[in-house]
PDB file of C-alpha atoms in Angstrom:
ATOM      1  CA  MET N1483     128.575  61.834  53.576  1.00 52.00           C
ATOM      2  CA  ASN N1484     127.014  60.558  56.844  1.00 73.00           C
ATOM      3  CA  GLY N1485     123.765  59.661  55.131  1.00 92.00           C
ATOM      4  CA  VAL N1486     122.911  63.108  53.719  1.00 97.00           C
ATOM      5  CA  SER N1487     123.369  64.549  50.234  1.00 97.00           C
ATOM      6  CA  PHE N1488     123.390  68.319  49.737  1.00 98.00           C
ATOM      7  CA  GLU N1489     123.538  70.423  46.649  1.00 97.00           C
ATOM      8  CA  VAL N1490     122.479  73.848  45.419  1.00 97.00           C
ATOM      9  CA  ARG N1491     120.498  74.159  42.180  1.00 96.00           C
ATOM     10  CA  ASN N1492     119.286  77.503  40.816  1.00 94.00           C
ATOM     11  CA  GLY N1493     119.519  79.151  44.191  1.00 95.00           C
ATOM     12  CA  VAL N1494     117.674  76.357  45.969  1.00 98.00           C
ATOM     13  CA  ALA N1495     119.352  74.094  48.543  1.00 98.00           C
ATOM     14  CA  TRP N1496     118.380  70.433  48.236  1.00 98.00           C
ATOM     15  CA  VAL N1497     118.875  68.374  51.374  1.00 98.00           C
ATOM     16  CA  VAL N1498     118.304  64.660  50.944  1.00 98.00           C
ATOM     17  CA  ILE N1499     118.404  62.140  53.778  1.00 98.00           C
ATOM     18  CA  ASP N1500     120.107  59.281  52.001  1.00 97.00           C
ATOM     19  CA  ARG N1501     119.751  56.100  54.088  1.00 96.00           C
ATOM     20  CA  PRO N1502     117.102  54.151  52.133  1.00 96.00           C
ATOM     21  CA  HIS N1503     118.243  50.863  53.612  1.00 94.00           C
ATOM     22  CA  VAL N1504     116.595  51.959  56.891  1.00 94.00           C
ATOM     23  CA  LEU N1505     113.832  54.016  55.284  1.00 96.00           C
ATOM     24  CA  ASN N1506     115.933  57.192  55.811  1.00 96.00           C
ATOM     25  CA  ALA N1507     115.980  56.785  59.576  1.00 95.00           C
ATOM     26  CA  VAL N1508     118.409  59.241  61.218  1.00 93.00           C
ATOM     27  CA  ASP N1509     121.303  58.242  63.475  1.00 90.00           C
ATOM     28  CA  GLY N1510     123.871  60.339  65.374  1.00 88.00           C
ATOM     29  CA  PRO N1511     126.290  61.054  62.473  1.00 91.00           C
ATOM     30  CA  THR N1512     123.383  61.902  60.175  1.00 93.00           C
ATOM     31  CA  THR N1513     122.066  64.417  62.733  1.00 92.00           C
ATOM     32  CA  ALA N1514     125.470  65.990  63.044  1.00 93.00           C
ATOM     33  CA  ARG N1515     125.741  66.355  59.262  1.00 96.00           C
ATOM     34  CA  LEU N1516     122.241  67.813  58.999  1.00 96.00           C
ATOM     35  CA  ASN N1517     123.109  70.477  61.574  1.00 95.00           C
ATOM     36  CA  GLU N1518     126.255  71.350  59.642  1.00 96.00           C
ATOM     37  CA  ILE N1519     124.175  71.718  56.462  1.00 97.00           C
ATOM     38  CA  TRP N1520     121.537  73.939  58.054  1.00 97.00           C
ATOM     39  CA  GLU N1521     124.263  76.225  59.416  1.00 97.00           C
ATOM     40  CA  GLN N1522     125.858  76.355  55.951  1.00 97.00           C
ATOM     41  CA  ILE N1523     122.531  77.262  54.433  1.00 98.00           C
ATOM     42  CA  GLU N1524     121.895  79.966  57.009  1.00 97.00           C
ATOM     43  CA  ALA N1525     125.248  81.567  56.158  1.00 96.00           C
ATOM     44  CA  ASP N1526     124.509  81.714  52.412  1.00 96.00           C
ATOM     45  CA  ALA N1527     122.525  84.867  51.617  1.00 93.00           C
ATOM     46  CA  SER N1528     122.152  83.869  47.962  1.00 95.00           C
ATOM     47  CA  LEU N1529     119.835  80.983  48.652  1.00 97.00           C
ATOM     48  CA  ARG N1530     116.093  81.442  48.023  1.00 97.00           C
ATOM     49  CA  ALA N1531     114.655  78.271  49.508  1.00 98.00           C
ATOM     50  CA  VAL N1532     115.349  74.753  50.839  1.00 98.00           C
ATOM     51  CA  VAL N1533     113.804  71.499  49.745  1.00 98.00           C
ATOM     52  CA  VAL N1534     114.203  68.634  52.232  1.00 98.00           C
ATOM     53  CA  THR N1535     113.328  65.076  51.238  1.00 98.00           C
ATOM     54  CA  GLY N1536     114.360  61.448  51.505  1.00 98.00           C
ATOM     55  CA  ALA N1537     116.141  59.197  49.049  1.00 97.00           C
ATOM     56  CA  GLY N1538     114.096  56.639  47.137  1.00 95.00           C
ATOM     57  CA  GLU N1539     110.340  56.319  46.805  1.00 94.00           C
ATOM     58  CA  ARG N1540     109.381  54.566  50.064  1.00 97.00           C
ATOM     59  CA  ALA N1541     110.221  57.068  52.790  1.00 98.00           C
ATOM     60  CA  PHE N1542     110.807  60.740  53.541  1.00 98.00           C
ATOM     61  CA  CYS N1543     112.146  59.803  56.974  1.00 98.00           C
ATOM     62  CA  VAL N1544     110.901  57.349  59.591  1.00 96.00           C
ATOM     63  CA  GLY N1545     112.515  59.154  62.506  1.00 94.00           C
ATOM     64  CA  ALA N1546     115.326  57.942  64.763  1.00 90.00           C
ATOM     65  CA  ASP N1547     117.240  54.820  63.735  1.00 89.00           C
ATOM     66  CA  MET N1548     115.736  52.144  66.006  1.00 80.00           C
ATOM     67  CA  SER N1549     117.983  49.341  64.759  1.00 70.00           C
ATOM     68  CA  ALA N1550     120.270  47.590  67.235  1.00 48.00           C
ATOM     69  CA  ALA N1551     123.173  49.771  66.098  1.00 51.00           C
ATOM     70  CA  GLY N1552     121.142  52.954  66.152  1.00 46.00           C
ATOM     71  CA  VAL N1553     119.633  52.861  69.626  1.00 59.00           C
ATOM     72  CA  ASP N1554     122.291  53.876  72.143  1.00 61.00           C
ATOM     73  CA  LYS N1555     120.248  55.967  74.638  1.00 64.00           C
ATOM     74  CA  THR N1556     117.417  55.325  77.101  1.00 60.00           C
ATOM     75  CA  GLY N1557     114.329  57.558  76.921  1.00 60.00           C
ATOM     76  CA  LEU N1558     115.608  59.706  79.791  1.00 60.00           C
ATOM     77  CA  GLU N1559     119.072  60.032  78.228  1.00 65.00           C
ATOM     78  CA  TYR N1560     117.534  61.135  74.933  1.00 67.00           C
ATOM     79  CA  TRP N1561     115.332  63.683  76.719  1.00 60.00           C
ATOM     80  CA  ALA N1562     118.297  65.067  78.629  1.00 63.00           C
ATOM     81  CA  ASP N1563     120.317  65.505  75.473  1.00 72.00           C
ATOM     82  CA  LEU N1564     117.731  67.022  73.149  1.00 80.00           C
ATOM     83  CA  ASP N1565     119.013  69.134  70.248  1.00 86.00           C
ATOM     84  CA  PRO N1566     117.730  72.711  70.718  1.00 91.00           C
ATOM     85  CA  ASN N1567     116.975  72.778  66.993  1.00 94.00           C
ATOM     86  CA  GLY N1568     114.814  69.688  67.185  1.00 95.00           C
ATOM     87  CA  PHE N1569     114.852  66.489  65.192  1.00 95.00           C
ATOM     88  CA  GLY N1570     117.331  66.459  62.308  1.00 95.00           C
ATOM     89  CA  GLY N1571     118.295  69.960  63.413  1.00 96.00           C
ATOM     90  CA  LEU N1572     115.144  71.279  61.751  1.00 97.00           C
ATOM     91  CA  SER N1573     111.886  70.587  63.594  1.00 96.00           C
ATOM     92  CA  LEU N1574     112.365  73.439  66.084  1.00 96.00           C
ATOM     93  CA  ARG N1575     114.950  75.577  64.242  1.00 96.00           C
ATOM     94  CA  GLN N1576     114.076  79.284  64.349  1.00 94.00           C
ATOM     95  CA  THR N1577     117.137  80.764  62.617  1.00 95.00           C
ATOM     96  CA  LEU N1578     116.552  79.542  59.059  1.00 96.00           C
ATOM     97  CA  ASP N1579     115.165  82.616  57.292  1.00 96.00           C
ATOM     98  CA  ILE N1580     114.232  81.145  53.947  1.00 97.00           C
ATOM     99  CA  PRO N1581     111.269  78.972  53.060  1.00 98.00           C
ATOM    100  CA  VAL N1582     111.603  75.212  53.732  1.00 98.00           C
ATOM    101  CA  ILE N1583     109.602  72.906  51.507  1.00 98.00           C
ATOM    102  CA  ALA N1584     109.137  69.327  52.676  1.00 98.00           C
ATOM    103  CA  ARG N1585     108.969  67.046  49.647  1.00 98.00           C
ATOM    104  CA  VAL N1586     107.265  64.065  51.281  1.00 98.00           C
ATOM    105  CA  ASN N1587     107.917  61.080  49.041  1.00 98.00           C
ATOM    106  CA  GLY N1588     106.723  58.325  51.398  1.00 98.00           C
ATOM    107  CA  TYR N1589     106.605  57.550  55.112  1.00 98.00           C
ATOM    108  CA  ALA N1590     107.056  60.579  57.396  1.00 98.00           C
ATOM    109  CA  LEU N1591     106.951  59.015  60.807  1.00 98.00           C
ATOM    110  CA  GLY N1592     108.179  59.974  64.262  1.00 96.00           C
ATOM    111  CA  GLY N1593     111.061  62.424  63.861  1.00 95.00           C
ATOM    112  CA  GLY N1594     110.378  62.453  60.139  1.00 97.00           C
ATOM    113  CA  MET N1595     106.944  63.954  60.752  1.00 98.00           C
ATOM    114  CA  GLU N1596     108.560  66.372  63.223  1.00 98.00           C
ATOM    115  CA  MET N1597     110.815  67.556  60.385  1.00 98.00           C
ATOM    116  CA  VAL N1598     107.670  68.078  58.296  1.00 98.00           C
ATOM    117  CA  LEU N1599     106.298  70.184  61.145  1.00 98.00           C
ATOM    118  CA  GLY N1600     109.466  72.255  60.887  1.00 97.00           C
ATOM    119  CA  ALA N1601     108.786  73.038  57.227  1.00 98.00           C
ATOM    120  CA  ASP N1602     106.806  75.957  55.821  1.00 98.00           C
ATOM    121  CA  ILE N1603     105.241  74.276  52.785  1.00 98.00           C
ATOM    122  CA  VAL N1604     104.469  70.563  52.521  1.00 98.00           C
ATOM    123  CA  VAL N1605     104.052  68.756  49.191  1.00 98.00           C
ATOM    124  CA  ALA N1606     103.248  65.060  49.449  1.00 98.00           C
ATOM    125  CA  ALA N1607     102.940  62.093  47.146  1.00 98.00           C
ATOM    126  CA  GLU N1608      99.581  60.327  47.240  1.00 98.00           C
ATOM    127  CA  HIS N1609     101.111  57.250  48.864  1.00 98.00           C
ATOM    128  CA  ALA N1610     102.798  59.178  51.705  1.00 98.00           C
ATOM    129  CA  LYS N1611     101.882  58.311  55.289  1.00 98.00           C
ATOM    130  CA  PHE N1612     102.292  60.543  58.325  1.00 98.00           C
ATOM    131  CA  GLY N1613     102.410  59.700  61.993  1.00 98.00           C
ATOM    132  CA  LEU N1614     103.924  60.393  65.412  1.00 98.00           C
ATOM    133  CA  THR N1615     104.274  56.691  66.140  1.00 96.00           C
ATOM    134  CA  GLU N1616     106.589  56.948  69.181  1.00 94.00           C
ATOM    135  CA  PRO N1617     104.013  55.690  71.734  1.00 95.00           C
ATOM    136  CA  ARG N1618     103.883  52.393  69.880  1.00 95.00           C
ATOM    137  CA  VAL N1619     107.521  51.764  70.807  1.00 90.00           C
ATOM    138  CA  GLY N1620     107.282  53.226  74.305  1.00 89.00           C
ATOM    139  CA  ARG N1621     108.742  56.605  73.386  1.00 89.00           C
ATOM    140  CA  LEU N1622     107.484  60.194  72.939  1.00 92.00           C
ATOM    141  CA  ALA N1623     107.650  62.783  70.140  1.00 94.00           C
ATOM    142  CA  LEU N1624     109.865  65.116  72.199  1.00 92.00           C
ATOM    143  CA  ASP N1625     111.372  67.130  69.325  1.00 94.00           C
ATOM    144  CA  GLY N1626     108.312  69.321  68.844  1.00 94.00           C
ATOM    145  CA  GLY N1627     105.887  66.729  67.521  1.00 96.00           C
ATOM    146  CA  ILE N1628     103.470  66.779  70.436  1.00 97.00           C
ATOM    147  CA  HIS N1629     103.489  70.506  70.957  1.00 95.00           C
ATOM    148  CA  GLN N1630     103.500  71.569  67.325  1.00 96.00           C
ATOM    149  CA  LEU N1631     100.882  69.189  65.970  1.00 97.00           C
ATOM    150  CA  VAL N1632      98.268  70.254  68.514  1.00 97.00           C
ATOM    151  CA  ARG N1633      98.937  73.908  67.495  1.00 95.00           C
ATOM    152  CA  ARG N1634      98.880  73.272  63.754  1.00 95.00           C
ATOM    153  CA  VAL N1635      95.707  71.215  63.300  1.00 97.00           C
ATOM    154  CA  PRO N1636      92.390  71.012  65.148  1.00 97.00           C
ATOM    155  CA  TYR N1637      92.716  69.622  68.656  1.00 97.00           C
ATOM    156  CA  THR N1638      90.682  66.451  68.226  1.00 98.00           C
ATOM    157  CA  GLN N1639      92.499  65.660  64.946  1.00 97.00           C
ATOM    158  CA  ALA N1640      95.902  66.104  66.566  1.00 98.00           C
ATOM    159  CA  MET N1641      94.930  64.013  69.598  1.00 98.00           C
ATOM    160  CA  SER N1642      93.553  61.293  67.367  1.00 98.00           C
ATOM    161  CA  MET N1643      97.091  60.801  66.141  1.00 98.00           C
ATOM    162  CA  LEU N1644      99.045  61.582  69.271  1.00 98.00           C
ATOM    163  CA  LEU N1645      97.081  59.218  71.553  1.00 98.00           C
ATOM    164  CA  THR N1646      97.038  56.305  69.094  1.00 98.00           C
ATOM    165  CA  GLY N1647     100.321  56.535  67.227  1.00 97.00           C
ATOM    166  CA  ARG N1648      98.321  55.845  64.051  1.00 98.00           C
ATOM    167  CA  LYS N1649      99.412  56.684  60.532  1.00 98.00           C
ATOM    168  CA  ALA N1650      97.391  59.095  58.398  1.00 98.00           C
ATOM    169  CA  SER N1651      97.293  59.434  54.616  1.00 98.00           C
ATOM    170  CA  ALA N1652      98.480  62.452  52.727  1.00 98.00           C
ATOM    171  CA  GLU N1653      94.882  63.274  51.798  1.00 98.00           C
ATOM    172  CA  GLU N1654      93.833  63.196  55.465  1.00 98.00           C
ATOM    173  CA  MET N1655      96.732  65.484  56.472  1.00 98.00           C
ATOM    174  CA  ALA N1656      95.755  67.866  53.649  1.00 98.00           C
ATOM    175  CA  ALA N1657      92.202  67.909  54.973  1.00 98.00           C
ATOM    176  CA  MET N1658      93.589  68.784  58.419  1.00 97.00           C
ATOM    177  CA  GLY N1659      95.543  71.652  56.869  1.00 97.00           C
ATOM    178  CA  LEU N1660      99.098  70.338  57.444  1.00 98.00           C
ATOM    179  CA  VAL N1661      99.815  69.377  53.820  1.00 98.00           C
ATOM    180  CA  ASN N1662      99.551  72.036  51.090  1.00 98.00           C
ATOM    181  CA  GLU N1663      99.341  69.773  48.039  1.00 98.00           C
ATOM    182  CA  VAL N1664      98.953  66.058  47.302  1.00 98.00           C
ATOM    183  CA  VAL N1665      99.982  64.754  43.899  1.00 98.00           C
ATOM    184  CA  PRO N1666     100.787  61.394  42.243  1.00 98.00           C
ATOM    185  CA  ALA N1667     104.368  60.338  42.948  1.00 98.00           C
ATOM    186  CA  GLU N1668     105.450  60.994  39.349  1.00 98.00           C
ATOM    187  CA  GLU N1669     104.278  64.615  39.639  1.00 98.00           C
ATOM    188  CA  LEU N1670     105.988  65.355  42.949  1.00 98.00           C
ATOM    189  CA  ASP N1671     109.009  67.202  41.513  1.00 98.00           C
ATOM    190  CA  ALA N1672     106.817  69.288  39.187  1.00 98.00           C
ATOM    191  CA  ALA N1673     104.641  70.284  42.128  1.00 98.00           C
ATOM    192  CA  VAL N1674     107.686  71.313  44.220  1.00 98.00           C
ATOM    193  CA  GLU N1675     108.987  73.344  41.286  1.00 98.00           C
ATOM    194  CA  ARG N1676     105.689  75.190  40.998  1.00 98.00           C
ATOM    195  CA  TRP N1677     105.980  76.240  44.646  1.00 98.00           C
ATOM    196  CA  LEU N1678     109.596  77.318  44.098  1.00 98.00           C
ATOM    197  CA  GLU N1679     108.584  79.442  41.113  1.00 97.00           C
ATOM    198  CA  GLN N1680     106.029  81.234  43.243  1.00 98.00           C
ATOM    199  CA  ILE N1681     108.652  81.920  45.900  1.00 98.00           C
ATOM    200  CA  ARG N1682     111.075  83.191  43.217  1.00 96.00           C
ATOM    201  CA  ALA N1683     108.374  85.617  41.988  1.00 96.00           C
ATOM    202  CA  CYS N1684     108.631  87.406  45.354  1.00 96.00           C
ATOM    203  CA  ALA N1685     111.396  89.744  46.472  1.00 96.00           C
ATOM    204  CA  PRO N1686     114.107  87.759  48.304  1.00 96.00           C
ATOM    205  CA  THR N1687     114.322  90.368  51.051  1.00 96.00           C
ATOM    206  CA  SER N1688     110.539  90.296  51.571  1.00 96.00           C
ATOM    207  CA  VAL N1689     110.450  86.542  51.854  1.00 97.00           C
ATOM    208  CA  ARG N1690     113.278  86.520  54.391  1.00 96.00           C
ATOM    209  CA  ALA N1691     111.529  89.209  56.377  1.00 96.00           C
ATOM    210  CA  VAL N1692     108.252  87.310  56.439  1.00 97.00           C
ATOM    211  CA  LYS N1693     109.951  84.106  57.596  1.00 97.00           C
ATOM    212  CA  GLN N1694     111.919  85.885  60.305  1.00 96.00           C
ATOM    213  CA  MET N1695     108.884  87.857  61.498  1.00 96.00           C
ATOM    214  CA  VAL N1696     106.852  84.658  61.870  1.00 96.00           C
ATOM    215  CA  THR N1697     109.517  82.492  63.524  1.00 94.00           C
ATOM    216  CA  ARG N1698     110.886  85.130  65.899  1.00 94.00           C
ATOM    217  CA  THR N1699     107.579  86.558  67.170  1.00 95.00           C
ATOM    218  CA  ALA N1700     105.312  83.510  67.603  1.00 90.00           C
ATOM    219  CA  HIS N1701     105.285  84.082  71.358  1.00 92.00           C
ATOM    220  CA  LEU N1702     104.036  87.690  71.029  1.00 95.00           C
ATOM    221  CA  THR N1703     100.698  89.286  70.404  1.00 96.00           C
ATOM    222  CA  PRO N1704     100.178  90.729  66.908  1.00 95.00           C
ATOM    223  CA  THR N1705     100.663  94.262  68.237  1.00 97.00           C
ATOM    224  CA  GLU N1706     103.850  93.308  70.043  1.00 96.00           C
ATOM    225  CA  ALA N1707     105.105  91.440  67.006  1.00 95.00           C
ATOM    226  CA  ARG N1708     104.537  94.406  64.728  1.00 94.00           C
ATOM    227  CA  ALA N1709     106.742  96.571  66.950  1.00 95.00           C
ATOM    228  CA  MET N1710     109.737  94.211  66.671  1.00 94.00           C
ATOM    229  CA  ARG N1711     112.619  95.753  64.627  1.00 94.00           C
ATOM    230  CA  LEU N1712     113.982  92.515  63.269  1.00 95.00           C
ATOM    231  CA  PRO N1713     117.116  92.561  61.075  1.00 94.00           C
ATOM    232  CA  ALA N1714     115.440  91.008  58.011  1.00 95.00           C
ATOM    233  CA  LEU N1715     112.517  93.398  58.309  1.00 94.00           C
ATOM    234  CA  MET N1716     114.730  96.460  58.410  1.00 94.00           C
ATOM    235  CA  ALA N1717     116.828  95.151  55.486  1.00 93.00           C
ATOM    236  CA  ALA N1718     113.701  94.556  53.405  1.00 94.00           C
ATOM    237  CA  LEU N1719     112.298  98.042  54.037  1.00 92.00           C
ATOM    238  CA  ASP N1720     115.593  99.647  52.963  1.00 91.00           C
ATOM    239  CA  SER N1721     116.342  97.273  50.067  1.00 93.00           C
ATOM    240  CA  LYS N1722     116.749  97.684  46.307  1.00 94.00           C
ATOM    241  CA  ASP N1723     114.095  94.996  46.055  1.00 94.00           C
ATOM    242  CA  SER N1724     111.466  97.359  47.466  1.00 91.00           C
ATOM    243  CA  ALA N1725     112.272 100.032  44.889  1.00 93.00           C
ATOM    244  CA  GLU N1726     112.402  97.551  41.985  1.00 94.00           C
ATOM    245  CA  GLY N1727     109.081  96.001  42.974  1.00 93.00           C
ATOM    246  CA  VAL N1728     107.235  99.329  42.906  1.00 93.00           C
ATOM    247  CA  LEU N1729     108.942 100.403  39.625  1.00 94.00           C
ATOM    248  CA  ALA N1730     108.094  97.109  37.930  1.00 94.00           C
ATOM    249  CA  PHE N1731     104.478  97.453  39.030  1.00 95.00           C
ATOM    250  CA  GLN N1732     104.314 100.995  37.612  1.00 95.00           C
ATOM    251  CA  GLU N1733     105.936  99.848  34.328  1.00 95.00           C
ATOM    252  CA  LYS N1734     103.614  96.819  34.106  1.00 96.00           C
ATOM    253  CA  ARG N1735     106.444  94.286  33.909  1.00 95.00           C
ATOM    254  CA  ALA N1736     107.788  91.476  35.977  1.00 94.00           C
ATOM    255  CA  PRO N1737     110.350  92.590  38.539  1.00 95.00           C
ATOM    256  CA  ILE N1738     114.013  91.765  38.174  1.00 94.00           C
ATOM    257  CA  TRP N1739     115.242  91.305  41.685  1.00 93.00           C
ATOM    258  CA  PRO N1740     118.745  92.790  42.305  1.00 87.00           C
ATOM    259  CA  GLY N1741     121.379  90.120  42.670  1.00 63.00           C
ATOM    260  CA  GLU N1742     119.552  87.481  40.668  1.00 62.00           C
TER     261      GLU N1742
END
């Protein structure tokens, strides 16, 4: 529906941008559908994580649809109508309290790279390419790309991409610290599953608390952030998970998280 497929498997939401004919570029209807999906995921307390990826083997997402049918706004009009949640409803979203894994199966350019910047863990195929290429078409990475990249990787590395619009390999992005793991394309799903298993090994309430504490306090000093009484934090401290985790440790067994 509207270029996105969505399903839940074993407590994990899989969001797939499904427009391979335009390298999974995103248009207006696709953006609307993505926002609906993120809101649906946020409302489902049973979910443990999200995997976002693109259909096919060539592209994760190459950003906004720049085809004749896809471009319907000038640069100023786009800037005036920015989605508060960023590109694809994800790049600047601060209300998604479960881990987001970007499964980068090819080109992640423009808004596609901004979506990667909105993820928590990035697993990339060896052939993947990353770039904020907007300057090469007279545009700007306004959905968090400029501001997030320069905060996530060393300044000169970020500027080497922002000021040239060049594409970087998955290995280069891993060396910068933006990509967690680079694997051959045929091993991409297995690598994502390994990360999911490590997330599942943790208490669901603890993971939600960590994510919320990070996203909601980024503007504060560590001391100020520690003092925040966030909902997910309070729920974790008073949860059955916290009791089960300690008991399992004492009994030298793997925890069985309540509700799973």
